[in-house]
Short mmCIF file of C-alpha atoms (C1' of nucleotides) in Angstrom, two decimals:
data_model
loop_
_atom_site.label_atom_id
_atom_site.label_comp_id
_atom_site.label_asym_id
_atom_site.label_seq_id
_atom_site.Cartn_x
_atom_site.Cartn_y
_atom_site.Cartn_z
CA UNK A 1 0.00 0.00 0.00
CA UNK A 2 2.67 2.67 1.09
CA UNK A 3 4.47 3.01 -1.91
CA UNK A 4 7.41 5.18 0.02
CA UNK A 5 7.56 8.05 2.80
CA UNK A 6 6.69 11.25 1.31
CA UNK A 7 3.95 12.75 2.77
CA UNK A 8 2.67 13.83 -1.38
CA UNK A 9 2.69 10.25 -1.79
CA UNK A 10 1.02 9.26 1.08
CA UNK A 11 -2.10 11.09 0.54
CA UNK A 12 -2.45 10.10 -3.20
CA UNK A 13 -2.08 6.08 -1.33
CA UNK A 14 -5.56 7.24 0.69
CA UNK A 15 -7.80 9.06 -2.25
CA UNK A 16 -5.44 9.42 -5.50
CA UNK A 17 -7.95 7.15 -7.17
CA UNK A 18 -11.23 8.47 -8.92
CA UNK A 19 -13.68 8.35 -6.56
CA UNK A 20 -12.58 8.76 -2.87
CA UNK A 21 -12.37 12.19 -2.91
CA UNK A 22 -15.38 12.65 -4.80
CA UNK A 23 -17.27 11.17 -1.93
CA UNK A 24 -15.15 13.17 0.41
CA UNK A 25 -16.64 15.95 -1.29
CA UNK A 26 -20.26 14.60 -1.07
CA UNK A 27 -20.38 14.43 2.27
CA UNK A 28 -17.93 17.36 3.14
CA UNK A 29 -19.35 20.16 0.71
CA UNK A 30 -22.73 18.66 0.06
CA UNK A 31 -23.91 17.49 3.26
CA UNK A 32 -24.67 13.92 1.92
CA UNK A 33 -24.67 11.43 5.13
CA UNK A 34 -26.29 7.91 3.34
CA UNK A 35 -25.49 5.47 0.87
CA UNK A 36 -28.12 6.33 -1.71
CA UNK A 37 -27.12 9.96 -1.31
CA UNK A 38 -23.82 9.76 -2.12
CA UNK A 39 -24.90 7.25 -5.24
CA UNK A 40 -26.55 9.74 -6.77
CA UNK A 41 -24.04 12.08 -8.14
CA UNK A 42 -23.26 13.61 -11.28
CA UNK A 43 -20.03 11.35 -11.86
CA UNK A 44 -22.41 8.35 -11.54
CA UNK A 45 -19.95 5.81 -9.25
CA UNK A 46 -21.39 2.45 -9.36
CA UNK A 47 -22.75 0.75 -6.27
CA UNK A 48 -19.86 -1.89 -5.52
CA UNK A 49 -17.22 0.47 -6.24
CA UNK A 50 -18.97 3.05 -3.75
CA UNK A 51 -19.31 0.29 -1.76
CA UNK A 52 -15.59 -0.22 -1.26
CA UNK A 53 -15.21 3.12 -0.98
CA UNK A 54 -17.12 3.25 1.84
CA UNK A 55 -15.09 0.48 3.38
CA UNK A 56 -11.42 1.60 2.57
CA UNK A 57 -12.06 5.03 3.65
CA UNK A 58 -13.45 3.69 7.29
CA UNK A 59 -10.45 1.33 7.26
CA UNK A 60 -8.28 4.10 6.97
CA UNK A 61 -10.17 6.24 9.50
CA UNK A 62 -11.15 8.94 7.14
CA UNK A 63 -15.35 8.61 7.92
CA UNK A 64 -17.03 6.58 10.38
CA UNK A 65 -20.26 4.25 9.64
CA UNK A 66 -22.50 4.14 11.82
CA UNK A 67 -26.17 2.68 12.05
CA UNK A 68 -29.06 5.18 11.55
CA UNK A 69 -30.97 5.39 14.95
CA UNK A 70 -34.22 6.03 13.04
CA UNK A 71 -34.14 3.94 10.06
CA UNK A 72 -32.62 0.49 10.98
CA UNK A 73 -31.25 -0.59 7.59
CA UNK A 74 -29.69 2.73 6.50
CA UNK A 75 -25.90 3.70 7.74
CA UNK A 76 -24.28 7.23 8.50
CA UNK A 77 -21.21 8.12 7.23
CA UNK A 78 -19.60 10.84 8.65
CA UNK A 79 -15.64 12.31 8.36
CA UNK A 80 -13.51 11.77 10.85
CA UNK A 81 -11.32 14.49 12.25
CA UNK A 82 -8.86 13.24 9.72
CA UNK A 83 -11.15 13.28 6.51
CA UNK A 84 -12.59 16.80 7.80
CA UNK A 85 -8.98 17.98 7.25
CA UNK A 86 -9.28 17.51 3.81
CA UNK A 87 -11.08 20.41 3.34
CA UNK A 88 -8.35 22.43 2.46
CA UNK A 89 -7.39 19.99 -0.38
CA UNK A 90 -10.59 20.61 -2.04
CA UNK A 91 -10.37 24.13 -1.27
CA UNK A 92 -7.07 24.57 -3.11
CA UNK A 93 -8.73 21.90 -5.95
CA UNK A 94 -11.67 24.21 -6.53
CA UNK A 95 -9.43 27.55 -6.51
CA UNK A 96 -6.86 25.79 -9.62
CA UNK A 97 -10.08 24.84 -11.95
CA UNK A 98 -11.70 28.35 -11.00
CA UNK A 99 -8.50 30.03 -12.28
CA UNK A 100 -7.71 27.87 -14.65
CA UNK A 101 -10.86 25.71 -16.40
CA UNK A 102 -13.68 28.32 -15.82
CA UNK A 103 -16.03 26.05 -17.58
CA UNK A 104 -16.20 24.37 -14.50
CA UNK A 105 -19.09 25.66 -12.00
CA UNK A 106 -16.74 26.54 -9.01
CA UNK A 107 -19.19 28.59 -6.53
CA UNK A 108 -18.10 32.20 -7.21
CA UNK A 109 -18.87 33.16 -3.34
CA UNK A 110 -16.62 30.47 -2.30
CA UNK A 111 -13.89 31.14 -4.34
CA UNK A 112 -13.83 34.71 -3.66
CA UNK A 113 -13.92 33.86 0.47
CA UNK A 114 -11.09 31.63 -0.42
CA UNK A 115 -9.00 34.23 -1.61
CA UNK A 116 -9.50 37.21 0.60
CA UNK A 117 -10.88 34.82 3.88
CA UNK A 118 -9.07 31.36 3.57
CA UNK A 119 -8.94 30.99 7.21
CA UNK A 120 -12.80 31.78 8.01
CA UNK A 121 -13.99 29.67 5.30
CA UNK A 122 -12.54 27.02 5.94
CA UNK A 123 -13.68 27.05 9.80
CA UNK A 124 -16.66 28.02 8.55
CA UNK A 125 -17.33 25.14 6.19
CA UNK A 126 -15.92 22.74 9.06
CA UNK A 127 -18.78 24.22 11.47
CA UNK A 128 -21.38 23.45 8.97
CA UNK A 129 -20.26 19.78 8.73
CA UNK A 130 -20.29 19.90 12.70
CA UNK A 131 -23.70 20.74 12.71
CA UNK A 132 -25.17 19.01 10.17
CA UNK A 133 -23.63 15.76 12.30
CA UNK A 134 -24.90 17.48 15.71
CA UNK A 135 -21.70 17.89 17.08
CA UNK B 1 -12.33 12.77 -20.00
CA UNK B 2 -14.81 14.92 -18.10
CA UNK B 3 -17.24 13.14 -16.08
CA UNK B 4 -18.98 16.32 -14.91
CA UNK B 5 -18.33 20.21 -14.80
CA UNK B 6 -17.76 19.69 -10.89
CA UNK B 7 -13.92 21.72 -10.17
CA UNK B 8 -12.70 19.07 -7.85
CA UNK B 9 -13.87 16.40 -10.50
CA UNK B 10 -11.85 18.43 -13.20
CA UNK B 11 -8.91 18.10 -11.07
CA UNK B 12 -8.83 14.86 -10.45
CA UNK B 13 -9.72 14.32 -14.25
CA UNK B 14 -6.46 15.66 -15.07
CA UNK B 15 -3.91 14.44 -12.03
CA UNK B 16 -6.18 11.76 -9.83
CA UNK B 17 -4.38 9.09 -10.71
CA UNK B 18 -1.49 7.33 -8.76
CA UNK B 19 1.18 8.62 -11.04
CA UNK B 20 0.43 12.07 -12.54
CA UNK B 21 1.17 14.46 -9.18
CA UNK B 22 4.11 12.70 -8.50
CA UNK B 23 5.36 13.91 -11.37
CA UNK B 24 4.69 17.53 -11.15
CA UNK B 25 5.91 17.23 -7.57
CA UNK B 26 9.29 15.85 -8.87
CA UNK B 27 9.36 18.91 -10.94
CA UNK B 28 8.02 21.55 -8.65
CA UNK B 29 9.90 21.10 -5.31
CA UNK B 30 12.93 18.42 -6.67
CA UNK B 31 14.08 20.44 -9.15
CA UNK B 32 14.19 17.68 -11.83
CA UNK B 33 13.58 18.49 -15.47
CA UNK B 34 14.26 15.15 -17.35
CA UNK B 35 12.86 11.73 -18.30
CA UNK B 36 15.61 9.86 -15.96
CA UNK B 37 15.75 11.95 -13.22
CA UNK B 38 11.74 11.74 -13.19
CA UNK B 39 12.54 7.63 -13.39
CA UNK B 40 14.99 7.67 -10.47
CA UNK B 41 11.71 8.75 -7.77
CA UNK B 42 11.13 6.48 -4.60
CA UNK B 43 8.16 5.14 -6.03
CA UNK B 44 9.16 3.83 -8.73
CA UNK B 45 7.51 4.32 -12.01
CA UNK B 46 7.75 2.58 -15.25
CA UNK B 47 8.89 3.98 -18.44
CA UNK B 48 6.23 3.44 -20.74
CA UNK B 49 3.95 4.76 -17.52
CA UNK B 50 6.17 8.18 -17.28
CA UNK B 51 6.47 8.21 -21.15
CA UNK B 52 2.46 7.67 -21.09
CA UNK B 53 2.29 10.08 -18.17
CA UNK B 54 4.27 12.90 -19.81
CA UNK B 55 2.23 13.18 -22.80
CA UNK B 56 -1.05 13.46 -21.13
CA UNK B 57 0.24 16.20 -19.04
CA UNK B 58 1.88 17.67 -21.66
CA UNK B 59 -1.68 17.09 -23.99
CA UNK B 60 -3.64 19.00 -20.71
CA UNK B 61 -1.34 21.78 -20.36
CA UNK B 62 0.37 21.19 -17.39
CA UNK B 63 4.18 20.56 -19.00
CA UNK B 64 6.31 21.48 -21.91
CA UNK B 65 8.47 19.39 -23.53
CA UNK B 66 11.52 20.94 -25.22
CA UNK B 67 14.58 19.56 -26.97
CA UNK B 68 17.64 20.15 -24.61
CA UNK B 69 19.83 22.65 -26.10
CA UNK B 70 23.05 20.86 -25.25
CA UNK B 71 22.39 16.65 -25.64
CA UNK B 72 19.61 16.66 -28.62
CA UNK B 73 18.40 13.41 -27.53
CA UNK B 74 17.23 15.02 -24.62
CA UNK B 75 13.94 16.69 -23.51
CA UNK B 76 13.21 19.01 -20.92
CA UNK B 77 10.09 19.05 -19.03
CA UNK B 78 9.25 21.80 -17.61
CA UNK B 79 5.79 23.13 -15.88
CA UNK B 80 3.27 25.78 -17.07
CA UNK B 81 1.82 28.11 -14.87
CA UNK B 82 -1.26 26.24 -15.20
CA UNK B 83 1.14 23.48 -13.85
CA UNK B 84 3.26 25.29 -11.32
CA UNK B 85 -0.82 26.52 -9.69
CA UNK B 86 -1.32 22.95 -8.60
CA UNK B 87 1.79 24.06 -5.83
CA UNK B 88 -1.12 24.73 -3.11
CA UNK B 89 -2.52 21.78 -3.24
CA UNK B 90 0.79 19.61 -2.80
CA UNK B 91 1.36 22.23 0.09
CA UNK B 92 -2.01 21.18 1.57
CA UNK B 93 -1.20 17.51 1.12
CA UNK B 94 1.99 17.83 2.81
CA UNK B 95 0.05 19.45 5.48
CA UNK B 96 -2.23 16.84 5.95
CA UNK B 97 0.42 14.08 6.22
CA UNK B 98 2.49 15.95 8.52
CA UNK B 99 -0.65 16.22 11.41
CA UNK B 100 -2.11 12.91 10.46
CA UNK B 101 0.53 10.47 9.48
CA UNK B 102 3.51 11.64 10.87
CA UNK B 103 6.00 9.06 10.12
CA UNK B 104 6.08 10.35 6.58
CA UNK B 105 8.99 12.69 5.92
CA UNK B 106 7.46 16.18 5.76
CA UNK B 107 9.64 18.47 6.10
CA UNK B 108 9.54 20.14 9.17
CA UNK B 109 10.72 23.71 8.06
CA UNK B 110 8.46 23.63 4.83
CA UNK B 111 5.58 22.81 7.48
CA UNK B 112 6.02 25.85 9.85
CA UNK B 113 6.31 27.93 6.96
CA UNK B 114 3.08 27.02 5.61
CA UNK B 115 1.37 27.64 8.81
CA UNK B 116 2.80 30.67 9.41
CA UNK B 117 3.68 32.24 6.00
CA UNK B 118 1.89 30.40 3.22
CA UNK B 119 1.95 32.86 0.64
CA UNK B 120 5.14 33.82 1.05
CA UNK B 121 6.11 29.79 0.94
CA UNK B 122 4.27 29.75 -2.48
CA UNK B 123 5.95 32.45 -4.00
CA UNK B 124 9.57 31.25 -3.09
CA UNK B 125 8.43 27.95 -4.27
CA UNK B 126 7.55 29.05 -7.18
CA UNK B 127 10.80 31.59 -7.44
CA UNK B 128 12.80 28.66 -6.98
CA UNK B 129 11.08 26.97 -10.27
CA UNK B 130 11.50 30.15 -12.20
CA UNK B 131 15.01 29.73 -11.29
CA UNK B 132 15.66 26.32 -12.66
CA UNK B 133 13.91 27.11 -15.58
CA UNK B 134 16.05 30.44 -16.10
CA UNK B 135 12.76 33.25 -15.75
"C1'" DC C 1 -34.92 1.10 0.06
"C1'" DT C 2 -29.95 0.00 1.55
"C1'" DG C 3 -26.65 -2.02 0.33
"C1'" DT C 4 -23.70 -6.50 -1.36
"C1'" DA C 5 -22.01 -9.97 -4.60
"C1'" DT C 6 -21.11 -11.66 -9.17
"C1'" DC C 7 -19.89 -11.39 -13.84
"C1'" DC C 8 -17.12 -9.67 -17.24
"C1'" DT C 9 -14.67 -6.11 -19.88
"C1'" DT C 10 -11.29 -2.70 -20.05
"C1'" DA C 11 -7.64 0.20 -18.36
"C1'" DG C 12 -3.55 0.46 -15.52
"C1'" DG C 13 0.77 -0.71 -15.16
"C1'" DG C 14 5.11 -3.94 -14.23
"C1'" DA C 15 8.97 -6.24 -16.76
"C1'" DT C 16 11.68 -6.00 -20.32
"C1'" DA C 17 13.18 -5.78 -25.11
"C1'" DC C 18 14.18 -2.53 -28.35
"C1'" DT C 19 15.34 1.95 -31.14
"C1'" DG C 20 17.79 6.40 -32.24
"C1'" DC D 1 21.61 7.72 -22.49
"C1'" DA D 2 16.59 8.91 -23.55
"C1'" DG D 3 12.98 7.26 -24.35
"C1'" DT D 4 9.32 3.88 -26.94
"C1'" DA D 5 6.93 -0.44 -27.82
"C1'" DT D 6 5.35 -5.01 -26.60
"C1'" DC D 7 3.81 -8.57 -23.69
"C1'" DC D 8 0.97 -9.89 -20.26
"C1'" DC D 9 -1.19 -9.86 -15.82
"C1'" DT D 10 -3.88 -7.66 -12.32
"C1'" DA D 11 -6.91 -4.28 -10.52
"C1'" DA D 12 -10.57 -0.97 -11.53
"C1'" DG D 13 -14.95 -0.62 -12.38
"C1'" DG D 14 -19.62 -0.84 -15.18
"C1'" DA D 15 -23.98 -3.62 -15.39
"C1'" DT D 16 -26.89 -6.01 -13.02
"C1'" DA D 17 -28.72 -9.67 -10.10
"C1'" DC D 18 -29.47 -10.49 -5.51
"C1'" DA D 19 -30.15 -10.14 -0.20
"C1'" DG D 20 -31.91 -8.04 4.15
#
DNA sequence: CTGTATCCTTAGGGATACTG
DNA sequence: CAGTATCCCTAAGGATACAG
């Protein structure tokens, strides 16, 4: 798995594959919390590969699952400390295809908050995660 | 190529796969400019996946390839500033490794810098490229 | 509805031979 | 030396059937 000890490296051996980060970003950016949720996105992931998603990214203690209290068949997922931290990945993802691939729909408010306000929105955008898990 | 107009999608569509940011990282904070210096990483690449690797980048914008002026059979790659932006997110990656898997090599001086001085860490960085490629 | 398992095709990529 | 091409195997992943 650990292909060597740089830290670049390292990161790309947790989500440098198609998907993980995408539903990083589901659940980070777009408040998505259940399976079916994060199936239905516009890059279309197919259910076993979200499916092993789902379980490397708990392996590796980037989300937690965890057993809806209402609905008995449904699970939570939820970022871990560690997967909340890769906000500012995103962040800097969103700012390069702003800048440079403007076709892409990069949220203009964000990306100017990014630029004069990095700090704040990024707390900010951690808080909203925090409460949309009740924490 | 683009599975939807999402910016973090269009990232990884051009550098989400296990090979790609190594690459630009080898360039961007090693210094190196050719095809056997790229070779000669820790992780170990093949040719024909650098050689494949290369030409996409270099098909997306993010490298040039020019004939070395000295040894023709050369080529010097060298990043645009399309390529040199993706800098803040390998900053943010190092970050990331450095408070959540610490037994990769960050290293420790780039680290305070970026938490205390991150533009100004981005714009030696980025001096130091201009350097190497004589700007 | 919330996932999981299976089937099967294709893309990724390692080893290595080869070319200028 | 600086790459490129080939061979071949494995892993990624799409479609879909299936289970709780």
């Amino acid at each position: 798995m650990r292909r060597s000890d740089c830290p670049i490296s390292n990161v790309l051996d947790h989500v440098g594959d198609r998907w993980s980060l995408l539903v990083i970003r589901d659940i980070a950016l777009y408040g998505k919390r259940s399976f079916t949720e994060l199936l239905d996105s516009a890059e279309h992931v197919a259910t076993n590969v979200l499916t092993d998603r789902l379980r490397r990214l708990e392996q590796t203690g980037l989300l937690t699952r965890t057993r809806d209290s209402g609905d008995a068949r449904k699970n939570i997922y939820r970022l871990t400390q560690r997967g909340r931290d890769l906000l500012p990945i995103l962040i800097e993802m969103i700012l390069w295809s702003a800048r440079h691939d403007p076709q892409t729909n990069a949220p203009p408010e964000l990306v100017r908050r990014a630029q004069t306000d990095r700090n704040a929105l990024i707390a900010d955008l951690q808080a909203r995660i925090d409460a949309v898990d009740g924490r």
